[in-house]
PDB file of C-alpha atoms in Angstrom:
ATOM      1  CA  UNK A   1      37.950-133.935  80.706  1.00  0.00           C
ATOM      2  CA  UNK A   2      34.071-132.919  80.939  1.00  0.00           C
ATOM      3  CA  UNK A   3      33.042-136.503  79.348  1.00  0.00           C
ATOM      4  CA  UNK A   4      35.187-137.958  82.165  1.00  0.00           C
ATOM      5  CA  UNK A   5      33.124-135.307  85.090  1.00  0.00           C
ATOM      6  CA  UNK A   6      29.817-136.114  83.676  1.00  0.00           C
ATOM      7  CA  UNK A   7      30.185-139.978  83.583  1.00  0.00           C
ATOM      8  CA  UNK A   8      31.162-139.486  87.348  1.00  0.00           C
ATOM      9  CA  UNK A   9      28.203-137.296  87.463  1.00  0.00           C
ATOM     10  CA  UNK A  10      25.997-140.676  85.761  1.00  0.00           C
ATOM     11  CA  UNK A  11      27.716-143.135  88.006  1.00  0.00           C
ATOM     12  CA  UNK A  12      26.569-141.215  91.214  1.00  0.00           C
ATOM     13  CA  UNK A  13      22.934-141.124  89.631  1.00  0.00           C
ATOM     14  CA  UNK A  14      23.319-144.862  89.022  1.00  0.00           C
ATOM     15  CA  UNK A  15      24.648-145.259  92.465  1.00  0.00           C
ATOM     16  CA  UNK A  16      21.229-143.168  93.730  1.00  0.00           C
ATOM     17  CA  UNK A  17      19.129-145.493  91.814  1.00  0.00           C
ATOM     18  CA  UNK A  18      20.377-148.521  93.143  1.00  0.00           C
ATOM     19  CA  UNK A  19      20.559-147.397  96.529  1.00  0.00           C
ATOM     20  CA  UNK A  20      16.769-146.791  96.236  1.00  0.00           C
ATOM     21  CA  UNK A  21      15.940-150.139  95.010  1.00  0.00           C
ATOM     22  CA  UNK A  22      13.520-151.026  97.844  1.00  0.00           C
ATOM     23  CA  UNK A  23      12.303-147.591  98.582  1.00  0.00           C
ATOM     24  CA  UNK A  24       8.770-148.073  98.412  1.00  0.00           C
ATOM     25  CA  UNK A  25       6.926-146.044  95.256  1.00  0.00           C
ATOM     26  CA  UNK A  26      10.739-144.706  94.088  1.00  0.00           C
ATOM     27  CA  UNK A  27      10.670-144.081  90.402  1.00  0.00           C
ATOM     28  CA  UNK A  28      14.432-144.416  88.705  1.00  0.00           C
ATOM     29  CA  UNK A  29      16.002-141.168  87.591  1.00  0.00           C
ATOM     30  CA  UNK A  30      17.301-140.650  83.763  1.00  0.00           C
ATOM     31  CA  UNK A  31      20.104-139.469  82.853  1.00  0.00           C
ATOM     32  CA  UNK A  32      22.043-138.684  79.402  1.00  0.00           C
ATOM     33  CA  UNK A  33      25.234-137.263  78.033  1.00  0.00           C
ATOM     34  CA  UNK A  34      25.085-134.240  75.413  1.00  0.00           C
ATOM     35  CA  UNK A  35      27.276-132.593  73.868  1.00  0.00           C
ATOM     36  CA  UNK A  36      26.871-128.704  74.276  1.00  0.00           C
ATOM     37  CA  UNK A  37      29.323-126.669  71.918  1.00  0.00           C
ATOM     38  CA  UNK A  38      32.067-123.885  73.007  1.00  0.00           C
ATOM     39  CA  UNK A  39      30.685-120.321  72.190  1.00  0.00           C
ATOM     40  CA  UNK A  40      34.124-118.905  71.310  1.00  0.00           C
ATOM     41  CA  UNK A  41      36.303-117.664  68.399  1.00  0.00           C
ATOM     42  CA  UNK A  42      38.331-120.883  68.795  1.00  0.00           C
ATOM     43  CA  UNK A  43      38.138-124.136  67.120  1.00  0.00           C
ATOM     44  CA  UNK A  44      33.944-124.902  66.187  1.00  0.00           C
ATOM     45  CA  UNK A  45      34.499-128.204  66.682  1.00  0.00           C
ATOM     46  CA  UNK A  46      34.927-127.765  70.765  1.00  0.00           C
ATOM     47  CA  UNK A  47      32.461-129.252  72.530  1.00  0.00           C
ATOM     48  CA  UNK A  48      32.004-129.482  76.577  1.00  0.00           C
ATOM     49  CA  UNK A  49      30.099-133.078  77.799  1.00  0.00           C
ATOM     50  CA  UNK A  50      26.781-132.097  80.232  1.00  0.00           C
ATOM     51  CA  UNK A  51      25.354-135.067  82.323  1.00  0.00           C
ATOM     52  CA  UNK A  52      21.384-134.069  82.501  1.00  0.00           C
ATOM     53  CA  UNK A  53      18.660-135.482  83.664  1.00  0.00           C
ATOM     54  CA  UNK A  54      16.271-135.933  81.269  1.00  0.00           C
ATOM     55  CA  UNK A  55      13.348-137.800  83.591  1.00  0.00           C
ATOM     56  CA  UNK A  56      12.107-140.426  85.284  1.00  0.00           C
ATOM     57  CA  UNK A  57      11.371-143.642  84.496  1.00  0.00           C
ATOM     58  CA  UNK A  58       7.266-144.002  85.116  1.00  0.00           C
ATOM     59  CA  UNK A  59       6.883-147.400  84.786  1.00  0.00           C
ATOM     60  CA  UNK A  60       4.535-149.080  87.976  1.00  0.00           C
ATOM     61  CA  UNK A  61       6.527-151.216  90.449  1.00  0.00           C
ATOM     62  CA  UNK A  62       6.019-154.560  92.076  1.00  0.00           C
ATOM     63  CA  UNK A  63       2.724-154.512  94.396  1.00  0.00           C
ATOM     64  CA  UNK A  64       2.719-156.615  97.362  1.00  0.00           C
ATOM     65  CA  UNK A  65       0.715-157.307 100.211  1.00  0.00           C
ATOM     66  CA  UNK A  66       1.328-156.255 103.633  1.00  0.00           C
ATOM     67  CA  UNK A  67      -2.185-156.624 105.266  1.00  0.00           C
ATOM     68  CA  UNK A  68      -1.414-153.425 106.954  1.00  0.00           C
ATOM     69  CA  UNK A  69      -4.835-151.303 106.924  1.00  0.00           C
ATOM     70  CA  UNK A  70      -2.746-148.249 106.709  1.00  0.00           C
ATOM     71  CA  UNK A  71      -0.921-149.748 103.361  1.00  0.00           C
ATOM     72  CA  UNK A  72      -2.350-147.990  99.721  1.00  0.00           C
ATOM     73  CA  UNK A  73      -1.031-148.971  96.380  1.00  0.00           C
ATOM     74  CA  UNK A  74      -2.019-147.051  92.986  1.00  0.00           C
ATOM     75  CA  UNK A  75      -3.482-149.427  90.597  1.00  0.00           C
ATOM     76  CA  UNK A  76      -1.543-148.628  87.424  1.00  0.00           C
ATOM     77  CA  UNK A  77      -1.486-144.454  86.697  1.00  0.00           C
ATOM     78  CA  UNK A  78      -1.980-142.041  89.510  1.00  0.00           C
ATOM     79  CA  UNK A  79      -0.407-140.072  92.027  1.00  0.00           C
ATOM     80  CA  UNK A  80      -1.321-139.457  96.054  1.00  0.00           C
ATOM     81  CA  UNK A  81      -1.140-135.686  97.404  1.00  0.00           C
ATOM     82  CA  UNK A  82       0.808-134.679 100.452  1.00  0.00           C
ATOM     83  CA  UNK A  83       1.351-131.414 101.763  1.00  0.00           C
ATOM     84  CA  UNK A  84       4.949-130.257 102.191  1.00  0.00           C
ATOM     85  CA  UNK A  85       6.447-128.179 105.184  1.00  0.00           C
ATOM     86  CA  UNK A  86       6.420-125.280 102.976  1.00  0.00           C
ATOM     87  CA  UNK A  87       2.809-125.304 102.329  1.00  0.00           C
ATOM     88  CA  UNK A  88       2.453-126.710  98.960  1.00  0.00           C
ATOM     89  CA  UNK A  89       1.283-129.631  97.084  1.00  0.00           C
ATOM     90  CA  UNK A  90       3.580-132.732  96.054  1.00  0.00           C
ATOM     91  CA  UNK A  91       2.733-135.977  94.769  1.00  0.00           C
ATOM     92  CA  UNK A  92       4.481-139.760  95.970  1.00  0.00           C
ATOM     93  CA  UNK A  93       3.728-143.132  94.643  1.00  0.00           C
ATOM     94  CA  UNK A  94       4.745-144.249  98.158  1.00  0.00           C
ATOM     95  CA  UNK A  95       1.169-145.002  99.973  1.00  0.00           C
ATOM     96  CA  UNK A  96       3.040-146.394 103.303  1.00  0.00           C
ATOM     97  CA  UNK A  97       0.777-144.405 105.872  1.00  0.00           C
ATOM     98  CA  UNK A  98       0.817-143.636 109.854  1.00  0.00           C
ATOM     99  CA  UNK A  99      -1.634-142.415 112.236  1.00  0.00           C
ATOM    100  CA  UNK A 100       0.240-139.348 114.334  1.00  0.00           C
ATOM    101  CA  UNK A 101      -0.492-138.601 117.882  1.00  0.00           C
ATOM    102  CA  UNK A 102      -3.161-136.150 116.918  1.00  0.00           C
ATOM    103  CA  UNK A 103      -4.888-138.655 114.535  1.00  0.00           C
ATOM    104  CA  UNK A 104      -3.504-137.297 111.597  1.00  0.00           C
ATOM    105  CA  UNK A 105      -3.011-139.329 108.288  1.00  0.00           C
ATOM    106  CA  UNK A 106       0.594-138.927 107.313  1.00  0.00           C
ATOM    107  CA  UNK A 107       3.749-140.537 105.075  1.00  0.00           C
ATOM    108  CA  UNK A 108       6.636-142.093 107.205  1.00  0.00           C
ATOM    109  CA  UNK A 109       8.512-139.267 106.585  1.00  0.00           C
ATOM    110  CA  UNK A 110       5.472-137.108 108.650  1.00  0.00           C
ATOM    111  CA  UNK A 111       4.136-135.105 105.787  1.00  0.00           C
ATOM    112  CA  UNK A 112       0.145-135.341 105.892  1.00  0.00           C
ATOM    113  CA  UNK A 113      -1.641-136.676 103.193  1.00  0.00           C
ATOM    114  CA  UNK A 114      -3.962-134.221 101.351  1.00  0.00           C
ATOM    115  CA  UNK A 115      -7.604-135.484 101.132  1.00  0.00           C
ATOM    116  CA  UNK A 116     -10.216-134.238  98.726  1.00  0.00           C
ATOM    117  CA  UNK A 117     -11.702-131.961 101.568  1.00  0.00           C
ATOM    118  CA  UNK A 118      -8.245-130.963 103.241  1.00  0.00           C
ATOM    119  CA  UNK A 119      -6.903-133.184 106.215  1.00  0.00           C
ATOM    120  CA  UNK A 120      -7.901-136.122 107.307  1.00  0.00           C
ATOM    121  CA  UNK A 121      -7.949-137.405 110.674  1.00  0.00           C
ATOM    122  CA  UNK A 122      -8.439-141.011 111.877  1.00  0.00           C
ATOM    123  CA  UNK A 123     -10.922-140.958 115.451  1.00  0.00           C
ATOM    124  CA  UNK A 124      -8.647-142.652 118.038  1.00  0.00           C
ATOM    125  CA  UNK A 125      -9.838-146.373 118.830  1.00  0.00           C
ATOM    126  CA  UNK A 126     -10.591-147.182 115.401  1.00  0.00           C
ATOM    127  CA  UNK A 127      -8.944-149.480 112.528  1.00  0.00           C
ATOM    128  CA  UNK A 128      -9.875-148.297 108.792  1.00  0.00           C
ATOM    129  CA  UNK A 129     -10.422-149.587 105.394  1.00  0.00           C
ATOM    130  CA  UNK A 130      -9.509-147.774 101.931  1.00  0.00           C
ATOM    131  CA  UNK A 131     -11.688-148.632  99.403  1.00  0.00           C
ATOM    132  CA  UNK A 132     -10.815-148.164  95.696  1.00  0.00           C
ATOM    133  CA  UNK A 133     -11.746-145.134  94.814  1.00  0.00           C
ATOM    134  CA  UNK A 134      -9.585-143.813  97.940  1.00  0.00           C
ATOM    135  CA  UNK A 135     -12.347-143.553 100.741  1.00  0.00           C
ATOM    136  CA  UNK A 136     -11.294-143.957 104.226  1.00  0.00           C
ATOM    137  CA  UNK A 137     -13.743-145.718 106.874  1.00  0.00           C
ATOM    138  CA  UNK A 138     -12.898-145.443 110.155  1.00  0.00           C
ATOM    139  CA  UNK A 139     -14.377-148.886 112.505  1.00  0.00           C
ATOM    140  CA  UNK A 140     -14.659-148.740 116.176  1.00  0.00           C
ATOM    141  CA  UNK A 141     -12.478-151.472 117.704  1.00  0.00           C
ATOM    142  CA  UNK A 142     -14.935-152.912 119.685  1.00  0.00           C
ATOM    143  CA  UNK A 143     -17.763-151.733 118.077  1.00  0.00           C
ATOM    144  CA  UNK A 144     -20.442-153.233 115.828  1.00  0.00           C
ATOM    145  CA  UNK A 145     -19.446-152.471 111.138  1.00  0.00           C
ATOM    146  CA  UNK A 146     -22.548-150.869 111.307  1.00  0.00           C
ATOM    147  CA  UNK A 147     -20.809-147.742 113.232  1.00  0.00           C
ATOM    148  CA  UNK A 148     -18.481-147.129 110.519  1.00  0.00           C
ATOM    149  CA  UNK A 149     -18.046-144.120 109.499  1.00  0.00           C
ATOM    150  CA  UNK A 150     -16.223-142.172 106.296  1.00  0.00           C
ATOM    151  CA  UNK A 151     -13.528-139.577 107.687  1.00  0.00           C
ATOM    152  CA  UNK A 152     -12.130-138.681 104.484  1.00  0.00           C
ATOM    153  CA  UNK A 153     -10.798-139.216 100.389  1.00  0.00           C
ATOM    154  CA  UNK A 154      -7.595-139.799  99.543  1.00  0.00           C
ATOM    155  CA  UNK A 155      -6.783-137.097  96.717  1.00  0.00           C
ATOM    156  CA  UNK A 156      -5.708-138.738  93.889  1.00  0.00           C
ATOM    157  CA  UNK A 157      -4.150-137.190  90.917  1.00  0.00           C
ATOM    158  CA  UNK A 158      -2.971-137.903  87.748  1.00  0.00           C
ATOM    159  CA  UNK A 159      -1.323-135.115  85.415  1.00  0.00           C
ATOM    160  CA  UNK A 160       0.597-135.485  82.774  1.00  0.00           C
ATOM    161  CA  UNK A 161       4.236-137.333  83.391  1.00  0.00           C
ATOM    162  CA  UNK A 162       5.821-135.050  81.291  1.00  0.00           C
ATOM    163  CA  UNK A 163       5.013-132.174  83.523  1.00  0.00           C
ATOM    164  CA  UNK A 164       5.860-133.410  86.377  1.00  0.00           C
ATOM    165  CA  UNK A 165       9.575-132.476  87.814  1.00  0.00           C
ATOM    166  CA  UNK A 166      11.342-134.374  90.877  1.00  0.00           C
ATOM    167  CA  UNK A 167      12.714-132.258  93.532  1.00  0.00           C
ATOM    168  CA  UNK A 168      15.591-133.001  95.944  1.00  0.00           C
ATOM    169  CA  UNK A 169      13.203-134.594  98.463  1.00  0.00           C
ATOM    170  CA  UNK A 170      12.314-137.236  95.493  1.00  0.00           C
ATOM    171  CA  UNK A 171       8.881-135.705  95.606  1.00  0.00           C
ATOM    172  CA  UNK A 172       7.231-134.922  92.580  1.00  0.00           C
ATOM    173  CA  UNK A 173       5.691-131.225  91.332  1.00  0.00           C
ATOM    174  CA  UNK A 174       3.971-129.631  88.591  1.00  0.00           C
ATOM    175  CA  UNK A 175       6.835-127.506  86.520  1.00  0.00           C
ATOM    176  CA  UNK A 176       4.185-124.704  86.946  1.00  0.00           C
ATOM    177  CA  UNK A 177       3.865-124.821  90.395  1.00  0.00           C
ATOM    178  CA  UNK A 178       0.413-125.162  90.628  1.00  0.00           C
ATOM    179  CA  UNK A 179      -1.927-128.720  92.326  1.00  0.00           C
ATOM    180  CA  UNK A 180      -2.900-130.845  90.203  1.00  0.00           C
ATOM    181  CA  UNK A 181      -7.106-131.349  89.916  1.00  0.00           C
ATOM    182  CA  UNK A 182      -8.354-134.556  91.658  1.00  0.00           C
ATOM    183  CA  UNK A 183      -8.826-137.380  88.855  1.00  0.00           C
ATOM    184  CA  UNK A 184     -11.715-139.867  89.372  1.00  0.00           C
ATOM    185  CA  UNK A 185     -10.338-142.835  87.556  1.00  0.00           C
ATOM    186  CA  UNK A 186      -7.418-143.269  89.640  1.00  0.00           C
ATOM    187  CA  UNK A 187      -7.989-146.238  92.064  1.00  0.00           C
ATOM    188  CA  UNK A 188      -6.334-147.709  94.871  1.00  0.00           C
ATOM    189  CA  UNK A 189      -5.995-150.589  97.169  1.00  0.00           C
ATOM    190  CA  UNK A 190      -5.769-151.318 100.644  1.00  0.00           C
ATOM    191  CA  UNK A 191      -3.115-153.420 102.487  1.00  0.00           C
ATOM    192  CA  UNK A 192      -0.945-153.438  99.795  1.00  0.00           C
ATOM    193  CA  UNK A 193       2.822-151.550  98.808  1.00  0.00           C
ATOM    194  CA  UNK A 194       4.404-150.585  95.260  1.00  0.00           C
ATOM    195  CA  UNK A 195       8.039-150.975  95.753  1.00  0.00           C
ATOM    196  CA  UNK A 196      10.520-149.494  93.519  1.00  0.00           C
ATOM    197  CA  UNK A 197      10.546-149.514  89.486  1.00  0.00           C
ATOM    198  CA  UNK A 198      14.579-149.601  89.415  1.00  0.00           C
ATOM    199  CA  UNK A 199      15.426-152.918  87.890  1.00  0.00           C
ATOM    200  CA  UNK A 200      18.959-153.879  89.353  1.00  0.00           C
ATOM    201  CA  UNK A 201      20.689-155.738  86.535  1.00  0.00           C
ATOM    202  CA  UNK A 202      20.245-152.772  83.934  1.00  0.00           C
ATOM    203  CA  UNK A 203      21.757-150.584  86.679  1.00  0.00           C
ATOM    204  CA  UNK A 204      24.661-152.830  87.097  1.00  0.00           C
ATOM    205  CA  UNK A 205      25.242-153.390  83.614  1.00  0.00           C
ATOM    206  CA  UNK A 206      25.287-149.387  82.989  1.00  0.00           C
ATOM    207  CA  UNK A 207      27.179-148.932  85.776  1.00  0.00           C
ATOM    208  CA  UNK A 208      29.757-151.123  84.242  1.00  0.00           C
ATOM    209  CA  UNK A 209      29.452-149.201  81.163  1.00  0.00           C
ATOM    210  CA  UNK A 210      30.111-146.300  82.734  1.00  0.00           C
ATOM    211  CA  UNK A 211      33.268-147.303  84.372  1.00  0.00           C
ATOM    212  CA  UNK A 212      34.697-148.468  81.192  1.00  0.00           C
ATOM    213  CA  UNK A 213      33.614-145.179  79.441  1.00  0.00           C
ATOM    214  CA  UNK A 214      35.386-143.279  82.164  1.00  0.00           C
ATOM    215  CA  UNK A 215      38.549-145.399  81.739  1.00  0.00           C
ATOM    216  CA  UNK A 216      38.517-144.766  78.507  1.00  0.00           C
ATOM    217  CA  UNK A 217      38.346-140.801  79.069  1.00  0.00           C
ATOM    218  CA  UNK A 218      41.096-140.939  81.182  1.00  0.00           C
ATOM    219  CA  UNK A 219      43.290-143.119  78.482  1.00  0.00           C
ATOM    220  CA  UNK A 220      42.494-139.959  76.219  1.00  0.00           C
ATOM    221  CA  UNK A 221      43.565-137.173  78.705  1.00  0.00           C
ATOM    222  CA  UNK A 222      46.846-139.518  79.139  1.00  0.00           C
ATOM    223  CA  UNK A 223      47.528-139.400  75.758  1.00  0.00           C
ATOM    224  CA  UNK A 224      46.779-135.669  74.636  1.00  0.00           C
ATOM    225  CA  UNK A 225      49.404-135.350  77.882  1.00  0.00           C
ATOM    226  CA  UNK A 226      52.245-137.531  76.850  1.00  0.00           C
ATOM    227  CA  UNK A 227      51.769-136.193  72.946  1.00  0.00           C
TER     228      UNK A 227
END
């Protein structure tokens, strides 16, 4: 009965997975079965089934072009910094930026990007450039290069994967709940996009796998039934 719950549990995770297959900087989400044994006077051999998630899968996606100014891919290891609604630092592959009403650098879903020196705001009437190291130049429209001016660093970060935990918003945090220090050798570029590190036919085929495990967990509970 629990082996046939968690697999459901692993088939939704699946399902979350491949839903997020073009979700720009989404990292897939790891899951296992494990046995965890009954702590009774009963038989020892009891055992319930846990679906846990174990990780996430690191790997860099596929970068792509856009030619949008306001575009920033990682190049290889690295993390950018936004600030949540709650105060507090969290860290997104996803470097698909906007310009609010204010001027403010922010994510499409409106949470403002942390720069080395706190926020950073883009003057009205001007386009920008990211160069690799995360600068951002701001360029008068109709003004002469010469005029540019630097308005702020991207924080980049880059602490160790394996203490960094996903939270329901698919952000990620330090377990300790502390920001991560601002690492030098991560580097960026402008106008482009990572898209999603989910590859679709290993989800499919697990899926499948899945289904046929939870048949087969089923078959068993029929059984034990009918004996």
């Amino acid at each position: 009965m629990t082996g046939a719950k968690a697999t459901m549990g692993q088939e939704a995770a699946v399902a979350h997975n491949l839903a997020n297959v073009a979700t720009t900087g989404f990292r897939a989400e790891i899951h296992r079965l494990r046995a965890v044994a009954v702590q009774s006077e009963s038989l020892p051999s009891k055992a319930f089934v846990v679906d846990a998630s174990v990780g996430s899968n690191f790997s860099t996606g596929a970068v792509s072009q856009t030619g949008n100014s306001l575009d920033v891919a990682v190049n290889g290891k690295g993390w950018f910094a936004v600030q949540t609604p709650d105060g507090n630092e969290a860290y997104t592959r996803s470097g698909s930026f906007q310009v609010d009403e204010n001027g403010v650098l922010r994510t499409r879903n409106g949470l403002e990007v942390v720069g080395d020196g706190g926020q950073i705001a883009i003057p009205p009437d001007n386009s920008v450039e990211v160069s690799s190291d995360g600068t951002i130049t701001a360029i008068p429209v109709n003004g002469a290069r010469n005029t540019a001016n630097p308005v702020g660093r991207l924080k980049l970060v880059n602490p160790p994967e394996n203490e960094l935990k996903r939270g329901e918003d698919g952000l990620f945090r330090l377990a300790n709940g502390q920001a991560a220090d601002m690492d030098e050798s991560v580097k960026v570029a402008g106008g482009y996009l990572e898209g999603s590190n989910v590859n679709v036919v290993e989800e499919m085929v697990r899926m499948i796998f899945l289904a046929r495990q939870y048949d087969l967990n089923t078959k068993l509970l029929q059984n034990a039934q009918e004996t």
